[in-house]
Amino acid sequence: MPPPRSLPSPQALRLLLEREQDNEFIDLLSNEFIDLLATALQGSPVSKKNILSGWRLYLKWVREEGRGVLTADLAQAEAYAAWLKVKYEAPATLNNRLTHVRKLYGLLAEVGLWQGDAFTSVHGQVNPADLRRPVYTDAEIEKLLEVARPKERVLILLGASLGLTGPEVLRLRFEDFLENDHELRVAGRSVNLQCSPQLMLALQEVRRQQGEQPLYAVQASGLVYDFEDDQALRAAVFDLCRRAHVLYKAWMALRNHAGIQLLRETGDAKATAQQLGIGGRQALNPTVRLARKEG
């Protein structure tokens, strides 16, 4: 169990919020208030940093608008939400900023400085999962494959055709390809993945570059890629996108492309989820909606 949370003194918080001096001094008080209230935060350092950033943004807005923290009402909450919608184009960022403020008032409520539900009744923007999911289009995949070197071609097809994750690519070995490269065995997957003819041809070229000579029983072995980590993998895809004049997207965009292709070919959501290593049909729903939009 996590250790009991030690909440800051209500008196100290109220004093820092209610004192009014020149702007420079108010900035100092705001920072002291945030530092004090942050002692009650739990979670990862990254999460805490994001929350504190949201608090600073809100306190700055409150000061510039001539409003108060402890006197916030529904009108103030709606005004802040409207301001965020102008400031942030991405719904996820807007929604996160509102979540940060709700966290602020939740802590103030715990120490008895706040009563009400102004911010809990104000919502951001609808942000469906399928709209948040990036995907490479068929045309973009073709552009990438046109300029890709053999190993890069295999890399793109592992994501866009088989739907491998980044970590799975990092662990991939030549020995994982079975039946003359017709199948791929992936740890943790319940079924072997069927390699497309395009992937098989690309892989054969990579094997030749590795010095493989089947007639002399010389076979490529070991890791297919020598990427140090996910960052190196992303850098390789980024470089390929730059050369192909394709907008770079996260590795997940390749997996999403694979999911759409599988749904088109089979119409079987359960089998598609199984091949992608996704836990169940519900987790695949955003990809299903993407496939419908792609037609």
PDB file of C-alpha atoms in Angstrom:
ATOM      1  CA  MET A   1       0.000   0.000   0.000  1.00  0.00           C
ATOM      2  CA  PRO A   2       1.209   3.554  -0.734  1.00  0.00           C
ATOM      3  CA  PRO A   3       2.239   5.568   2.315  1.00  0.00           C
ATOM      4  CA  PRO A   4      -0.456   7.822   3.803  1.00  0.00           C
ATOM      5  CA  ARG A   5      -0.581  11.195   2.102  1.00  0.00           C
ATOM      6  CA  SER A   6       0.416  14.228   4.140  1.00  0.00           C
ATOM      7  CA  LEU A   7      -1.728  17.189   3.122  1.00  0.00           C
ATOM      8  CA  PRO A   8      -0.366  20.721   3.512  1.00  0.00           C
ATOM      9  CA  SER A   9      -1.688  23.137   6.095  1.00  0.00           C
ATOM     10  CA  PRO A  10      -4.987  24.765   5.035  1.00  0.00           C
ATOM     11  CA  GLN A  11      -3.957  27.970   6.759  1.00  0.00           C
ATOM     12  CA  ALA A  12      -0.719  28.197   4.782  1.00  0.00           C
ATOM     13  CA  LEU A  13      -2.495  27.513   1.495  1.00  0.00           C
ATOM     14  CA  ARG A  14      -5.199  30.090   2.170  1.00  0.00           C
ATOM     15  CA  LEU A  15      -2.617  32.705   3.132  1.00  0.00           C
ATOM     16  CA  LEU A  16      -0.699  32.204  -0.109  1.00  0.00           C
ATOM     17  CA  LEU A  17      -3.869  32.366  -2.193  1.00  0.00           C
ATOM     18  CA  GLU A  18      -5.400  35.435  -0.590  1.00  0.00           C
ATOM     19  CA  ARG A  19      -2.416  37.776  -0.251  1.00  0.00           C
ATOM     20  CA  GLU A  20      -2.332  40.431  -2.972  1.00  0.00           C
ATOM     21  CA  GLN A  21       0.771  42.443  -3.880  1.00  0.00           C
ATOM     22  CA  ASP A  22       2.444  43.483  -7.099  1.00  0.00           C
ATOM     23  CA  ASN A  23       2.631  40.981  -9.975  1.00  0.00           C
ATOM     24  CA  GLU A  24       6.192  39.892  -9.252  1.00  0.00           C
ATOM     25  CA  PHE A  25       5.268  39.046  -5.667  1.00  0.00           C
ATOM     26  CA  ILE A  26       2.099  37.261  -6.785  1.00  0.00           C
ATOM     27  CA  ASP A  27       4.251  35.081  -9.059  1.00  0.00           C
ATOM     28  CA  LEU A  28       6.396  34.185  -6.067  1.00  0.00           C
ATOM     29  CA  LEU A  29       3.337  33.380  -3.958  1.00  0.00           C
ATOM     30  CA  SER A  30       1.914  31.223  -6.753  1.00  0.00           C
ATOM     31  CA  ASN A  31       5.120  29.217  -6.942  1.00  0.00           C
ATOM     32  CA  GLU A  32       5.177  28.787  -3.160  1.00  0.00           C
ATOM     33  CA  PHE A  33       1.537  27.669  -3.241  1.00  0.00           C
ATOM     34  CA  ILE A  34       2.242  25.105  -5.979  1.00  0.00           C
ATOM     35  CA  ASP A  35       5.349  23.799  -4.221  1.00  0.00           C
ATOM     36  CA  LEU A  36       3.394  23.378  -0.999  1.00  0.00           C
ATOM     37  CA  LEU A  37       0.369  21.701  -2.564  1.00  0.00           C
ATOM     38  CA  ALA A  38       2.617  19.474  -4.720  1.00  0.00           C
ATOM     39  CA  THR A  39       3.706  17.652  -1.551  1.00  0.00           C
ATOM     40  CA  ALA A  40       0.300  15.940  -1.616  1.00  0.00           C
ATOM     41  CA  LEU A  41       0.700  14.683  -5.200  1.00  0.00           C
ATOM     42  CA  GLN A  42       1.292  11.031  -5.917  1.00  0.00           C
ATOM     43  CA  GLY A  43       2.368   9.357  -9.135  1.00  0.00           C
ATOM     44  CA  SER A  44       5.358   9.304 -11.452  1.00  0.00           C
ATOM     45  CA  PRO A  45       7.715  12.285 -11.781  1.00  0.00           C
ATOM     46  CA  VAL A  46       6.463  12.854 -15.345  1.00  0.00           C
ATOM     47  CA  SER A  47       2.839  12.849 -14.211  1.00  0.00           C
ATOM     48  CA  LYS A  48       3.595  15.276 -11.389  1.00  0.00           C
ATOM     49  CA  LYS A  49       5.468  17.588 -13.741  1.00  0.00           C
ATOM     50  CA  ASN A  50       2.492  17.715 -16.123  1.00  0.00           C
ATOM     51  CA  ILE A  51       0.048  18.411 -13.301  1.00  0.00           C
ATOM     52  CA  LEU A  52       2.210  21.223 -11.899  1.00  0.00           C
ATOM     53  CA  SER A  53       2.441  22.716 -15.390  1.00  0.00           C
ATOM     54  CA  GLY A  54      -1.352  22.684 -15.571  1.00  0.00           C
ATOM     55  CA  TRP A  55      -1.634  24.381 -12.187  1.00  0.00           C
ATOM     56  CA  ARG A  56       0.785  27.134 -13.167  1.00  0.00           C
ATOM     57  CA  LEU A  57      -1.158  27.746 -16.364  1.00  0.00           C
ATOM     58  CA  TYR A  58      -4.432  28.043 -14.449  1.00  0.00           C
ATOM     59  CA  LEU A  59      -3.026  30.345 -11.751  1.00  0.00           C
ATOM     60  CA  LYS A  60      -1.546  32.591 -14.447  1.00  0.00           C
ATOM     61  CA  TRP A  61      -4.939  32.771 -16.161  1.00  0.00           C
ATOM     62  CA  VAL A  62      -6.705  33.493 -12.866  1.00  0.00           C
ATOM     63  CA  ARG A  63      -4.332  36.367 -12.119  1.00  0.00           C
ATOM     64  CA  GLU A  64      -4.519  37.866 -15.634  1.00  0.00           C
ATOM     65  CA  GLU A  65      -8.322  37.640 -15.619  1.00  0.00           C
ATOM     66  CA  GLY A  66      -8.570  39.234 -12.185  1.00  0.00           C
ATOM     67  CA  ARG A  67     -10.348  36.203 -10.757  1.00  0.00           C
ATOM     68  CA  GLY A  68      -9.809  34.122  -7.629  1.00  0.00           C
ATOM     69  CA  VAL A  69      -8.961  30.496  -6.955  1.00  0.00           C
ATOM     70  CA  LEU A  70     -11.183  30.024  -3.897  1.00  0.00           C
ATOM     71  CA  THR A  71     -14.099  31.984  -5.385  1.00  0.00           C
ATOM     72  CA  ALA A  72     -14.303  29.941  -8.606  1.00  0.00           C
ATOM     73  CA  ASP A  73     -17.818  29.182  -9.807  1.00  0.00           C
ATOM     74  CA  LEU A  74     -19.356  27.529 -12.853  1.00  0.00           C
ATOM     75  CA  ALA A  75     -18.977  30.701 -14.914  1.00  0.00           C
ATOM     76  CA  GLN A  76     -15.244  30.787 -14.164  1.00  0.00           C
ATOM     77  CA  ALA A  77     -14.865  27.120 -15.030  1.00  0.00           C
ATOM     78  CA  GLU A  78     -16.680  27.604 -18.331  1.00  0.00           C
ATOM     79  CA  ALA A  79     -14.576  30.686 -19.112  1.00  0.00           C
ATOM     80  CA  TYR A  80     -11.347  28.764 -18.494  1.00  0.00           C
ATOM     81  CA  ALA A  81     -12.549  25.849 -20.634  1.00  0.00           C
ATOM     82  CA  ALA A  82     -13.398  28.279 -23.450  1.00  0.00           C
ATOM     83  CA  TRP A  83      -9.939  29.871 -23.161  1.00  0.00           C
ATOM     84  CA  LEU A  84      -8.285  26.455 -23.338  1.00  0.00           C
ATOM     85  CA  LYS A  85     -10.239  25.611 -26.497  1.00  0.00           C
ATOM     86  CA  VAL A  86      -8.739  28.678 -28.164  1.00  0.00           C
ATOM     87  CA  LYS A  87      -5.235  27.990 -26.854  1.00  0.00           C
ATOM     88  CA  TYR A  88      -5.050  24.273 -27.657  1.00  0.00           C
ATOM     89  CA  GLU A  89      -6.072  22.690 -30.928  1.00  0.00           C
ATOM     90  CA  ALA A  90      -5.559  19.118 -29.717  1.00  0.00           C
ATOM     91  CA  PRO A  91      -8.553  17.845 -27.675  1.00  0.00           C
ATOM     92  CA  ALA A  92      -6.296  15.610 -25.564  1.00  0.00           C
ATOM     93  CA  THR A  93      -4.214  18.576 -24.366  1.00  0.00           C
ATOM     94  CA  LEU A  94      -7.311  20.617 -23.538  1.00  0.00           C
ATOM     95  CA  ASN A  95      -8.859  17.725 -21.630  1.00  0.00           C
ATOM     96  CA  ASN A  96      -5.633  17.122 -19.695  1.00  0.00           C
ATOM     97  CA  ARG A  97      -5.471  20.774 -18.612  1.00  0.00           C
ATOM     98  CA  LEU A  98      -9.016  20.558 -17.257  1.00  0.00           C
ATOM     99  CA  THR A  99      -8.099  17.342 -15.448  1.00  0.00           C
ATOM    100  CA  HIS A 100      -5.178  19.156 -13.811  1.00  0.00           C
ATOM    101  CA  VAL A 101      -7.509  21.854 -12.478  1.00  0.00           C
ATOM    102  CA  ARG A 102      -9.944  19.238 -11.160  1.00  0.00           C
ATOM    103  CA  LYS A 103      -7.011  17.686  -9.319  1.00  0.00           C
ATOM    104  CA  LEU A 104      -6.158  21.084  -7.860  1.00  0.00           C
ATOM    105  CA  TYR A 105      -9.658  21.629  -6.518  1.00  0.00           C
ATOM    106  CA  GLY A 106      -9.855  18.040  -5.319  1.00  0.00           C
ATOM    107  CA  LEU A 107      -6.852  18.630  -3.072  1.00  0.00           C
ATOM    108  CA  LEU A 108      -8.213  21.977  -1.912  1.00  0.00           C
ATOM    109  CA  ALA A 109     -11.469  20.227  -1.022  1.00  0.00           C
ATOM    110  CA  GLU A 110      -9.548  17.647   1.030  1.00  0.00           C
ATOM    111  CA  VAL A 111      -8.116  20.386   3.248  1.00  0.00           C
ATOM    112  CA  GLY A 112     -11.474  22.115   3.571  1.00  0.00           C
ATOM    113  CA  LEU A 113     -10.698  25.157   1.410  1.00  0.00           C
ATOM    114  CA  TRP A 114     -13.103  24.371  -1.383  1.00  0.00           C
ATOM    115  CA  GLN A 115     -16.675  23.255  -1.771  1.00  0.00           C
ATOM    116  CA  GLY A 116     -18.503  22.845  -5.037  1.00  0.00           C
ATOM    117  CA  ASP A 117     -18.286  21.062  -8.348  1.00  0.00           C
ATOM    118  CA  ALA A 118     -17.708  23.870 -10.855  1.00  0.00           C
ATOM    119  CA  PHE A 119     -14.932  22.127 -12.764  1.00  0.00           C
ATOM    120  CA  THR A 120     -16.327  18.608 -12.445  1.00  0.00           C
ATOM    121  CA  SER A 121     -19.394  19.694 -14.418  1.00  0.00           C
ATOM    122  CA  VAL A 122     -17.369  21.361 -17.203  1.00  0.00           C
ATOM    123  CA  HIS A 123     -16.163  19.064 -19.937  1.00  0.00           C
ATOM    124  CA  GLY A 124     -13.551  19.418 -22.629  1.00  0.00           C
ATOM    125  CA  GLN A 125     -13.885  18.089 -26.144  1.00  0.00           C
ATOM    126  CA  VAL A 126     -14.914  14.631 -27.263  1.00  0.00           C
ATOM    127  CA  ASN A 127     -11.773  12.767 -28.296  1.00  0.00           C
ATOM    128  CA  PRO A 128     -12.688   9.321 -29.664  1.00  0.00           C
ATOM    129  CA  ALA A 129      -9.898   6.750 -29.608  1.00  0.00           C
ATOM    130  CA  ASP A 130     -10.066   6.169 -33.356  1.00  0.00           C
ATOM    131  CA  LEU A 131      -9.457   9.882 -34.002  1.00  0.00           C
ATOM    132  CA  ARG A 132      -6.406   9.793 -31.743  1.00  0.00           C
ATOM    133  CA  ARG A 133      -4.882   6.822 -33.539  1.00  0.00           C
ATOM    134  CA  PRO A 134      -2.397   7.714 -36.270  1.00  0.00           C
ATOM    135  CA  VAL A 135      -2.291   5.536 -39.371  1.00  0.00           C
ATOM    136  CA  TYR A 136      -0.166   5.409 -42.497  1.00  0.00           C
ATOM    137  CA  THR A 137      -2.296   5.341 -45.622  1.00  0.00           C
ATOM    138  CA  ASP A 138      -1.796   2.825 -48.443  1.00  0.00           C
ATOM    139  CA  ALA A 139      -0.223   5.553 -50.558  1.00  0.00           C
ATOM    140  CA  GLU A 140       2.206   6.510 -47.794  1.00  0.00           C
ATOM    141  CA  ILE A 141       3.264   2.890 -47.290  1.00  0.00           C
ATOM    142  CA  GLU A 142       3.924   2.579 -51.021  1.00  0.00           C
ATOM    143  CA  LYS A 143       6.089   5.707 -50.953  1.00  0.00           C
ATOM    144  CA  LEU A 144       8.086   4.350 -48.030  1.00  0.00           C
ATOM    145  CA  LEU A 145       8.638   1.000 -49.737  1.00  0.00           C
ATOM    146  CA  GLU A 146       9.714   2.688 -52.975  1.00  0.00           C
ATOM    147  CA  VAL A 147      12.703   4.419 -51.388  1.00  0.00           C
ATOM    148  CA  ALA A 148      13.444   1.848 -48.673  1.00  0.00           C
ATOM    149  CA  ARG A 149      16.638  -0.164 -48.603  1.00  0.00           C
ATOM    150  CA  PRO A 150      16.169  -3.948 -48.102  1.00  0.00           C
ATOM    151  CA  LYS A 151      16.336  -3.885 -44.295  1.00  0.00           C
ATOM    152  CA  GLU A 152      14.119  -0.815 -44.181  1.00  0.00           C
ATOM    153  CA  ARG A 153      11.616  -2.537 -46.476  1.00  0.00           C
ATOM    154  CA  VAL A 154      11.453  -5.501 -44.112  1.00  0.00           C
ATOM    155  CA  LEU A 155      11.098  -3.110 -41.184  1.00  0.00           C
ATOM    156  CA  ILE A 156       8.107  -1.305 -42.684  1.00  0.00           C
ATOM    157  CA  LEU A 157       6.406  -4.571 -43.648  1.00  0.00           C
ATOM    158  CA  LEU A 158       6.908  -6.037 -40.181  1.00  0.00           C
ATOM    159  CA  GLY A 159       4.823  -3.176 -38.863  1.00  0.00           C
ATOM    160  CA  ALA A 160       2.433  -2.429 -41.724  1.00  0.00           C
ATOM    161  CA  SER A 161       1.803  -6.023 -42.792  1.00  0.00           C
ATOM    162  CA  LEU A 162       2.298  -8.196 -39.709  1.00  0.00           C
ATOM    163  CA  GLY A 163       1.557  -5.594 -37.057  1.00  0.00           C
ATOM    164  CA  LEU A 164       4.607  -6.237 -34.869  1.00  0.00           C
ATOM    165  CA  THR A 165       5.240  -3.902 -31.948  1.00  0.00           C
ATOM    166  CA  GLY A 166       8.476  -1.954 -31.599  1.00  0.00           C
ATOM    167  CA  PRO A 167       9.822  -4.205 -28.804  1.00  0.00           C
ATOM    168  CA  GLU A 168       9.004  -7.290 -30.886  1.00  0.00           C
ATOM    169  CA  VAL A 169      11.076  -5.883 -33.751  1.00  0.00           C
ATOM    170  CA  LEU A 170      13.997  -5.223 -31.404  1.00  0.00           C
ATOM    171  CA  ARG A 171      13.945  -8.876 -30.273  1.00  0.00           C
ATOM    172  CA  LEU A 172      13.394 -10.355 -33.746  1.00  0.00           C
ATOM    173  CA  ARG A 173      15.867 -13.034 -34.848  1.00  0.00           C
ATOM    174  CA  PHE A 174      16.362 -14.685 -38.236  1.00  0.00           C
ATOM    175  CA  GLU A 175      15.623 -17.996 -36.543  1.00  0.00           C
ATOM    176  CA  ASP A 176      12.098 -16.789 -35.766  1.00  0.00           C
ATOM    177  CA  PHE A 177      11.155 -17.090 -39.431  1.00  0.00           C
ATOM    178  CA  LEU A 178       9.911 -20.599 -40.206  1.00  0.00           C
ATOM    179  CA  GLU A 179       8.914 -22.670 -43.239  1.00  0.00           C
ATOM    180  CA  ASN A 180      11.249 -20.837 -45.628  1.00  0.00           C
ATOM    181  CA  ASP A 181      10.072 -17.475 -44.325  1.00  0.00           C
ATOM    182  CA  HIS A 182       6.401 -18.274 -44.826  1.00  0.00           C
ATOM    183  CA  GLU A 183       5.706 -17.904 -41.102  1.00  0.00           C
ATOM    184  CA  LEU A 184       6.992 -15.847 -38.209  1.00  0.00           C
ATOM    185  CA  ARG A 185       7.012 -17.056 -34.642  1.00  0.00           C
ATOM    186  CA  VAL A 186       6.584 -14.225 -32.144  1.00  0.00           C
ATOM    187  CA  ALA A 187       6.943 -14.776 -28.413  1.00  0.00           C
ATOM    188  CA  GLY A 188       3.670 -14.202 -26.627  1.00  0.00           C
ATOM    189  CA  ARG A 189       1.493 -14.627 -29.722  1.00  0.00           C
ATOM    190  CA  SER A 190      -0.875 -17.586 -29.750  1.00  0.00           C
ATOM    191  CA  VAL A 191      -0.460 -18.155 -33.493  1.00  0.00           C
ATOM    192  CA  ASN A 192       2.372 -17.915 -35.994  1.00  0.00           C
ATOM    193  CA  LEU A 193       2.046 -14.961 -38.362  1.00  0.00           C
ATOM    194  CA  GLN A 194       1.780 -15.567 -42.102  1.00  0.00           C
ATOM    195  CA  CYS A 195       4.350 -13.577 -44.097  1.00  0.00           C
ATOM    196  CA  SER A 196       3.221 -11.913 -47.315  1.00  0.00           C
ATOM    197  CA  PRO A 197       5.090 -12.618 -50.570  1.00  0.00           C
ATOM    198  CA  GLN A 198       6.319  -9.007 -50.474  1.00  0.00           C
ATOM    199  CA  LEU A 199       7.840  -9.527 -47.037  1.00  0.00           C
ATOM    200  CA  MET A 200       9.350 -12.859 -48.015  1.00  0.00           C
ATOM    201  CA  LEU A 201      11.102 -11.323 -51.039  1.00  0.00           C
ATOM    202  CA  ALA A 202      12.416  -8.420 -48.971  1.00  0.00           C
ATOM    203  CA  LEU A 203      13.661 -10.794 -46.297  1.00  0.00           C
ATOM    204  CA  GLN A 204      15.465 -12.959 -48.838  1.00  0.00           C
ATOM    205  CA  GLU A 205      17.380  -9.891 -50.025  1.00  0.00           C
ATOM    206  CA  VAL A 206      18.374  -9.112 -46.445  1.00  0.00           C
ATOM    207  CA  ARG A 207      19.532 -12.702 -45.948  1.00  0.00           C
ATOM    208  CA  ARG A 208      21.745 -12.436 -49.046  1.00  0.00           C
ATOM    209  CA  GLN A 209      23.252  -9.234 -47.682  1.00  0.00           C
ATOM    210  CA  GLN A 210      23.991 -11.096 -44.454  1.00  0.00           C
ATOM    211  CA  GLY A 211      26.013 -13.632 -46.430  1.00  0.00           C
ATOM    212  CA  GLU A 212      23.478 -16.437 -46.358  1.00  0.00           C
ATOM    213  CA  GLN A 213      24.202 -19.254 -48.822  1.00  0.00           C
ATOM    214  CA  PRO A 214      21.618 -22.033 -48.613  1.00  0.00           C
ATOM    215  CA  LEU A 215      23.528 -24.320 -50.979  1.00  0.00           C
ATOM    216  CA  TYR A 216      26.432 -24.341 -48.555  1.00  0.00           C
ATOM    217  CA  ALA A 217      24.231 -24.491 -45.444  1.00  0.00           C
ATOM    218  CA  VAL A 218      25.282 -20.977 -44.458  1.00  0.00           C
ATOM    219  CA  GLN A 219      22.321 -19.250 -42.850  1.00  0.00           C
ATOM    220  CA  ALA A 220      21.842 -15.824 -41.354  1.00  0.00           C
ATOM    221  CA  SER A 221      21.355 -15.948 -37.610  1.00  0.00           C
ATOM    222  CA  GLY A 222      20.967 -13.695 -34.604  1.00  0.00           C
ATOM    223  CA  LEU A 223      19.107 -10.408 -34.335  1.00  0.00           C
ATOM    224  CA  VAL A 224      17.697  -9.018 -37.568  1.00  0.00           C
ATOM    225  CA  TYR A 225      18.259  -5.444 -36.340  1.00  0.00           C
ATOM    226  CA  ASP A 226      20.905  -3.931 -34.117  1.00  0.00           C
ATOM    227  CA  PHE A 227      18.827  -1.033 -32.802  1.00  0.00           C
ATOM    228  CA  GLU A 228      19.882  -0.140 -29.274  1.00  0.00           C
ATOM    229  CA  ASP A 229      16.387   0.828 -28.182  1.00  0.00           C
ATOM    230  CA  ASP A 230      12.988   2.131 -29.276  1.00  0.00           C
ATOM    231  CA  GLN A 231      14.458   5.558 -29.917  1.00  0.00           C
ATOM    232  CA  ALA A 232      16.886   4.142 -32.497  1.00  0.00           C
ATOM    233  CA  LEU A 233      14.006   2.281 -34.146  1.00  0.00           C
ATOM    234  CA  ARG A 234      11.958   5.468 -34.366  1.00  0.00           C
ATOM    235  CA  ALA A 235      14.939   7.362 -35.744  1.00  0.00           C
ATOM    236  CA  ALA A 236      15.266   4.816 -38.568  1.00  0.00           C
ATOM    237  CA  VAL A 237      11.604   5.207 -39.506  1.00  0.00           C
ATOM    238  CA  PHE A 238      11.883   8.989 -39.252  1.00  0.00           C
ATOM    239  CA  ASP A 239      14.846   9.014 -41.648  1.00  0.00           C
ATOM    240  CA  LEU A 240      12.964   6.834 -44.124  1.00  0.00           C
ATOM    241  CA  CYS A 241       9.911   9.117 -43.935  1.00  0.00           C
ATOM    242  CA  ARG A 242      12.142  12.123 -44.589  1.00  0.00           C
ATOM    243  CA  ARG A 243      13.594  10.538 -47.730  1.00  0.00           C
ATOM    244  CA  ALA A 244      10.160   9.448 -48.946  1.00  0.00           C
ATOM    245  CA  HIS A 245       8.573  12.857 -48.210  1.00  0.00           C
ATOM    246  CA  VAL A 246       6.020  11.200 -45.940  1.00  0.00           C
ATOM    247  CA  LEU A 247       4.872  12.741 -42.670  1.00  0.00           C
ATOM    248  CA  TYR A 248       6.451  10.781 -39.826  1.00  0.00           C
ATOM    249  CA  LYS A 249       4.027   9.075 -37.451  1.00  0.00           C
ATOM    250  CA  ALA A 250       4.493   6.833 -34.441  1.00  0.00           C
ATOM    251  CA  TRP A 251       5.270   3.126 -34.900  1.00  0.00           C
ATOM    252  CA  MET A 252       1.681   2.445 -33.833  1.00  0.00           C
ATOM    253  CA  ALA A 253       0.591   3.988 -37.144  1.00  0.00           C
ATOM    254  CA  LEU A 254       2.156   0.992 -38.908  1.00  0.00           C
ATOM    255  CA  ARG A 255       0.322  -1.432 -36.619  1.00  0.00           C
ATOM    256  CA  ASN A 256      -2.912   0.416 -37.253  1.00  0.00           C
ATOM    257  CA  HIS A 257      -2.340   0.036 -40.987  1.00  0.00           C
ATOM    258  CA  ALA A 258      -1.839  -3.691 -40.475  1.00  0.00           C
ATOM    259  CA  GLY A 259      -5.049  -3.943 -38.481  1.00  0.00           C
ATOM    260  CA  ILE A 260      -7.035  -2.161 -41.183  1.00  0.00           C
ATOM    261  CA  GLN A 261      -5.568  -4.418 -43.875  1.00  0.00           C
ATOM    262  CA  LEU A 262      -6.387  -7.574 -41.910  1.00  0.00           C
ATOM    263  CA  LEU A 263      -9.950  -6.432 -41.301  1.00  0.00           C
ATOM    264  CA  ARG A 264     -10.380  -5.691 -44.996  1.00  0.00           C
ATOM    265  CA  GLU A 265      -9.027  -9.069 -46.019  1.00  0.00           C
ATOM    266  CA  THR A 266     -10.742 -11.280 -43.457  1.00  0.00           C
ATOM    267  CA  GLY A 267     -13.625  -9.307 -42.010  1.00  0.00           C
ATOM    268  CA  ASP A 268     -12.825 -11.196 -38.815  1.00  0.00           C
ATOM    269  CA  ALA A 269     -12.240  -8.889 -35.852  1.00  0.00           C
ATOM    270  CA  LYS A 270     -11.407 -11.747 -33.470  1.00  0.00           C
ATOM    271  CA  ALA A 271      -8.738 -13.175 -35.781  1.00  0.00           C
ATOM    272  CA  THR A 272      -7.326  -9.701 -36.387  1.00  0.00           C
ATOM    273  CA  ALA A 273      -7.039  -9.036 -32.658  1.00  0.00           C
ATOM    274  CA  GLN A 274      -5.334 -12.413 -32.236  1.00  0.00           C
ATOM    275  CA  GLN A 275      -2.796 -11.686 -34.970  1.00  0.00           C
ATOM    276  CA  LEU A 276      -2.031  -8.225 -33.589  1.00  0.00           C
ATOM    277  CA  GLY A 277      -1.629  -9.619 -30.089  1.00  0.00           C
ATOM    278  CA  ILE A 278      -4.443  -7.412 -28.787  1.00  0.00           C
ATOM    279  CA  GLY A 279      -6.248  -8.564 -25.677  1.00  0.00           C
ATOM    280  CA  GLY A 280      -9.755  -8.656 -27.094  1.00  0.00           C
ATOM    281  CA  ARG A 281     -12.405  -7.387 -29.453  1.00  0.00           C
ATOM    282  CA  GLN A 282     -13.097  -4.249 -27.429  1.00  0.00           C
ATOM    283  CA  ALA A 283      -9.476  -3.102 -27.662  1.00  0.00           C
ATOM    284  CA  LEU A 284      -9.729  -3.449 -31.440  1.00  0.00           C
ATOM    285  CA  ASN A 285     -12.840  -1.236 -31.733  1.00  0.00           C
ATOM    286  CA  PRO A 286     -10.926   1.966 -32.609  1.00  0.00           C
ATOM    287  CA  THR A 287      -9.151   0.091 -35.427  1.00  0.00           C
ATOM    288  CA  VAL A 288     -12.498  -1.248 -36.631  1.00  0.00           C
ATOM    289  CA  ARG A 289     -13.826   2.309 -36.821  1.00  0.00           C
ATOM    290  CA  LEU A 290     -10.683   3.408 -38.655  1.00  0.00           C
ATOM    291  CA  ALA A 291     -11.195   0.615 -41.181  1.00  0.00           C
ATOM    292  CA  ARG A 292     -14.773   1.746 -41.802  1.00  0.00           C
ATOM    293  CA  LYS A 293     -13.624   5.311 -42.406  1.00  0.00           C
ATOM    294  CA  GLU A 294     -10.889   4.154 -44.760  1.00  0.00           C
ATOM    295  CA  GLY A 295     -13.557   2.297 -46.705  1.00  0.00           C
TER     296      GLY A 295
END
